[in-house]
PDB file of C-alpha atoms in Angstrom:
ATOM      1  CA  MET A 239      18.620  21.054   8.630  1.00 81.00           C
ATOM      2  CA  HIS A 240      16.555  22.457   5.711  1.00 78.00           C
ATOM      3  CA  THR A 241      12.735  21.733   5.796  1.00 79.00           C
ATOM      4  CA  GLN A 242      10.420  21.286   2.947  1.00 76.00           C
ATOM      5  CA  ASP A 243       8.868  24.718   3.574  1.00 79.00           C
ATOM      6  CA  GLY A 244      12.324  26.363   3.192  1.00 76.00           C
ATOM      7  CA  LYS A 245      13.077  26.838   6.937  1.00 83.00           C
ATOM      8  CA  TYR A 246      16.463  26.104   8.476  1.00 84.00           C
ATOM      9  CA  GLN A 247      16.859  24.579  11.927  1.00 85.00           C
ATOM     10  CA  SER A 248      20.157  23.975  13.616  1.00 88.00           C
ATOM     11  CA  ILE A 249      20.497  20.499  15.279  1.00 87.00           C
ATOM     12  CA  PRO A 250      23.157  19.433  17.714  1.00 92.00           C
ATOM     13  CA  TYR A 251      24.079  16.038  15.875  1.00 93.00           C
ATOM     14  CA  THR A 252      26.423  15.088  13.332  1.00 93.00           C
ATOM     15  CA  LEU A 253      25.263  14.060   9.791  1.00 92.00           C
ATOM     16  CA  LYS A 254      26.634  10.568  10.345  1.00 93.00           C
ATOM     17  CA  TYR A 255      24.547  10.168  13.426  1.00 95.00           C
ATOM     18  CA  ILE A 256      21.409  11.371  11.730  1.00 93.00           C
ATOM     19  CA  ALA A 257      22.024   9.083   8.627  1.00 92.00           C
ATOM     20  CA  ASN A 258      22.237   6.094  11.096  1.00 95.00           C
ATOM     21  CA  LYS A 259      18.998   7.110  12.677  1.00 94.00           C
ATOM     22  CA  LEU A 260      17.303   7.609   9.165  1.00 93.00           C
ATOM     23  CA  PRO A 261      18.357   4.597   7.051  1.00 92.00           C
ATOM     24  CA  ASP A 262      15.849   5.543   4.258  1.00 93.00           C
ATOM     25  CA  PHE A 263      17.577   8.866   3.669  1.00 94.00           C
ATOM     26  CA  VAL A 264      20.428   9.045   1.241  1.00 95.00           C
ATOM     27  CA  ARG A 265      23.830  10.637   1.980  1.00 95.00           C
ATOM     28  CA  ILE A 266      24.813  12.349  -1.261  1.00 95.00           C
ATOM     29  CA  HIS A 267      27.780  14.492  -0.067  1.00 94.00           C
ATOM     30  CA  LYS A 268      29.647  14.866   3.238  1.00 93.00           C
ATOM     31  CA  SER A 269      27.494  17.877   3.899  1.00 90.00           C
ATOM     32  CA  SER A 270      24.088  16.538   2.431  1.00 92.00           C
ATOM     33  CA  LEU A 271      21.553  13.990   3.508  1.00 94.00           C
ATOM     34  CA  ILE A 272      18.323  13.887   1.559  1.00 94.00           C
ATOM     35  CA  ASN A 273      14.899  12.248   1.760  1.00 93.00           C
ATOM     36  CA  PRO A 274      14.401  10.273  -1.510  1.00 94.00           C
ATOM     37  CA  MET A 275      10.798  10.964  -1.415  1.00 93.00           C
ATOM     38  CA  TYR A 276      11.532  14.512  -2.581  1.00 92.00           C
ATOM     39  CA  VAL A 277      13.987  13.745  -5.330  1.00 93.00           C
ATOM     40  CA  GLN A 278      12.665  14.650  -8.875  1.00 91.00           C
ATOM     41  CA  GLU A 279      15.785  13.849 -10.869  1.00 90.00           C
ATOM     42  CA  LEU A 280      19.405  12.854 -10.847  1.00 91.00           C
ATOM     43  CA  THR A 281      21.367  14.568 -13.649  1.00 90.00           C
ATOM     44  CA  SER A 282      24.804  14.629 -15.118  1.00 87.00           C
ATOM     45  CA  ARG A 283      26.398  17.879 -16.015  1.00 80.00           C
ATOM     46  CA  GLY A 284      29.573  16.616 -17.388  1.00 79.00           C
ATOM     47  CA  TYR A 285      32.264  14.038 -16.507  1.00 78.00           C
ATOM     48  CA  GLN A 286      31.478  12.725 -13.099  1.00 79.00           C
ATOM     49  CA  ASP A 287      29.495  15.887 -12.137  1.00 87.00           C
ATOM     50  CA  TYR A 288      26.084  14.791 -10.893  1.00 92.00           C
ATOM     51  CA  TRP A 289      23.263  16.777  -9.210  1.00 93.00           C
ATOM     52  CA  VAL A 290      19.978  15.885  -7.539  1.00 93.00           C
ATOM     53  CA  LYS A 291      16.973  18.133  -8.066  1.00 93.00           C
ATOM     54  CA  LEU A 292      14.470  18.131  -5.304  1.00 92.00           C
ATOM     55  CA  SER A 293      10.648  18.929  -5.376  1.00 90.00           C
ATOM     56  CA  SER A 294      11.433  22.232  -3.727  1.00 87.00           C
ATOM     57  CA  GLY A 295      13.406  23.254  -6.732  1.00 89.00           C
ATOM     58  CA  GLN A 296      16.689  23.116  -4.872  1.00 90.00           C
ATOM     59  CA  VAL A 297      19.693  21.474  -6.693  1.00 93.00           C
ATOM     60  CA  LEU A 298      22.341  19.720  -4.663  1.00 93.00           C
ATOM     61  CA  SER A 299      25.689  18.315  -5.807  1.00 94.00           C
ATOM     62  CA  VAL A 300      26.331  14.584  -5.435  1.00 95.00           C
ATOM     63  CA  SER A 301      29.934  13.744  -4.554  1.00 94.00           C
ATOM     64  CA  ARG A 302      31.813  11.367  -7.021  1.00 92.00           C
ATOM     65  CA  LYS A 303      32.385   8.830  -4.295  1.00 93.00           C
ATOM     66  CA  ARG A 304      28.791   8.599  -3.427  1.00 94.00           C
ATOM     67  CA  ILE A 305      27.084   8.600  -6.948  1.00 92.00           C
ATOM     68  CA  VAL A 306      26.811   4.890  -7.395  1.00 90.00           C
ATOM     69  CA  GLN A 307      25.312   4.481  -3.759  1.00 91.00           C
ATOM     70  CA  THR A 308      22.833   7.369  -4.512  1.00 92.00           C
ATOM     71  CA  ALA A 309      21.643   5.990  -7.786  1.00 91.00           C
ATOM     72  CA  THR A 310      21.286   2.576  -6.214  1.00 91.00           C
ATOM     73  CA  LYS A 311      19.243   3.957  -3.259  1.00 91.00           C
ATOM     74  CA  LEU A 312      17.123   6.022  -5.609  1.00 90.00           C
ATOM     75  CA  ASN A 313      16.529   3.049  -7.821  1.00 88.00           C
ATOM     76  CA  LEU A 314      18.172   4.851 -10.830  1.00 81.00           C
ATOM     77  CA  PRO A 315      20.464   3.413 -13.486  1.00 76.00           C
ATOM     78  CA  LYS A 316      24.083   3.457 -12.200  1.00 70.00           C
ATOM     79  CA  PRO A 317      26.265   6.023 -14.176  1.00 67.00           C
TER      80      PRO A 317
END
């Protein structure tokens, strides 16, 4: 788990388990779960290639199968 201050902490749970415990968070990829409060933008970098930019400056890839769900949960136009 990456924190806002840039630290990393290992946790003994699956991402699926954590996503169920944190329903307001958005699963953007099989390996990424984000807090929508820290999303600055959702951008396209070409055909079905989407990225989320966080307030920390970190840029994360959004999987093709999760792009519609991500846009909906972030209250953004669907691609």
